[in-house]
Each structure stands twice: as C-alpha cells, then as structure tokens.
C-alpha cells in the first residue's frame, strides 16, 4: 500500500474539473434562470464521481 493516497494524474484532473463545473453551475443557477444549469450541475458531479472511481481503482489495484 502506498503512503501517498491523494489523487494524481487523470483522477485529479477529473475531480478538479468536476468541482469547477459544479460550483460554477450552482452559482449561475442562483443568478440566472434556466434549467440548463441543473444539467451542468449533474454533469459536474458525474465527472467528479468518475474521478474518484478512477482514483479508487488505482489505489486498490483494480480489485473490486
């Protein structure tokens, strides 16, 4: 087991991009009307989820 358990590489990129999309969309949803922001919030959360799943698979060695 590795001592460093923080996400790296593609996992970190997906997590950060997902957070940025989600936070920006949440702010925009409060400031402007429109249902498109809800879809972008969900997409940002999905991207972040995929990043955490990628990180989990890497740190577990691919075992499920």
XYZ file of C-alpha atoms in Angstrom:
64
model
C 0.000 0.000 0.000
C 1.241 3.426 -0.867
C 1.774 6.051 1.786
C 0.503 8.824 -0.525
C -3.229 8.336 -1.038
C -4.092 11.652 -2.690
C -5.392 11.506 -6.274
C -2.904 12.059 -9.089
C -2.950 12.298 -12.863
C -6.247 11.818 -14.668
C -8.132 11.161 -11.418
C -7.106 14.539 -10.006
C -7.951 16.278 -13.282
C -11.454 14.753 -13.360
C -12.097 15.662 -9.725
C -10.979 19.271 -10.140
C -12.819 19.795 -13.437
C -15.970 18.258 -11.935
C -15.764 20.587 -8.950
C -15.248 23.640 -11.140
C -18.185 22.745 -13.388
C -20.440 22.064 -10.396
C -19.543 25.186 -8.425
C -19.784 27.449 -11.458
C -23.135 25.969 -12.442
C -24.521 26.266 -8.916
C -23.566 29.940 -8.837
C -25.077 30.519 -12.282
C -28.277 28.706 -11.274
C -28.775 31.152 -8.418
C -28.047 34.194 -10.563
C -29.825 33.386 -13.823
C -32.983 31.461 -14.671
C -32.869 28.393 -16.844
C -32.978 24.640 -16.497
C -29.655 24.100 -18.305
C -27.742 24.784 -15.092
C -29.277 21.725 -13.414
C -27.914 19.528 -16.185
C -24.471 21.092 -15.886
C -24.512 20.574 -12.113
C -25.333 16.901 -12.633
C -22.634 16.600 -15.307
C -20.045 18.160 -12.992
C -20.978 15.759 -10.212
C -20.736 12.841 -12.632
C -17.263 13.915 -13.774
C -16.148 14.239 -10.165
C -17.605 10.819 -9.340
C -15.715 9.262 -12.252
C -12.519 10.864 -10.980
C -12.995 9.392 -7.515
C -13.801 5.996 -9.004
C -10.631 6.144 -11.103
C -8.634 7.083 -8.015
C -10.218 4.234 -6.049
C -9.454 1.673 -8.741
C -5.853 2.848 -8.915
C -5.317 2.743 -5.162
C -6.972 -0.677 -4.800
C -5.036 -2.140 -7.691
C -8.184 -2.642 -9.751
C -9.774 -5.115 -7.318
C -13.475 -4.653 -6.714
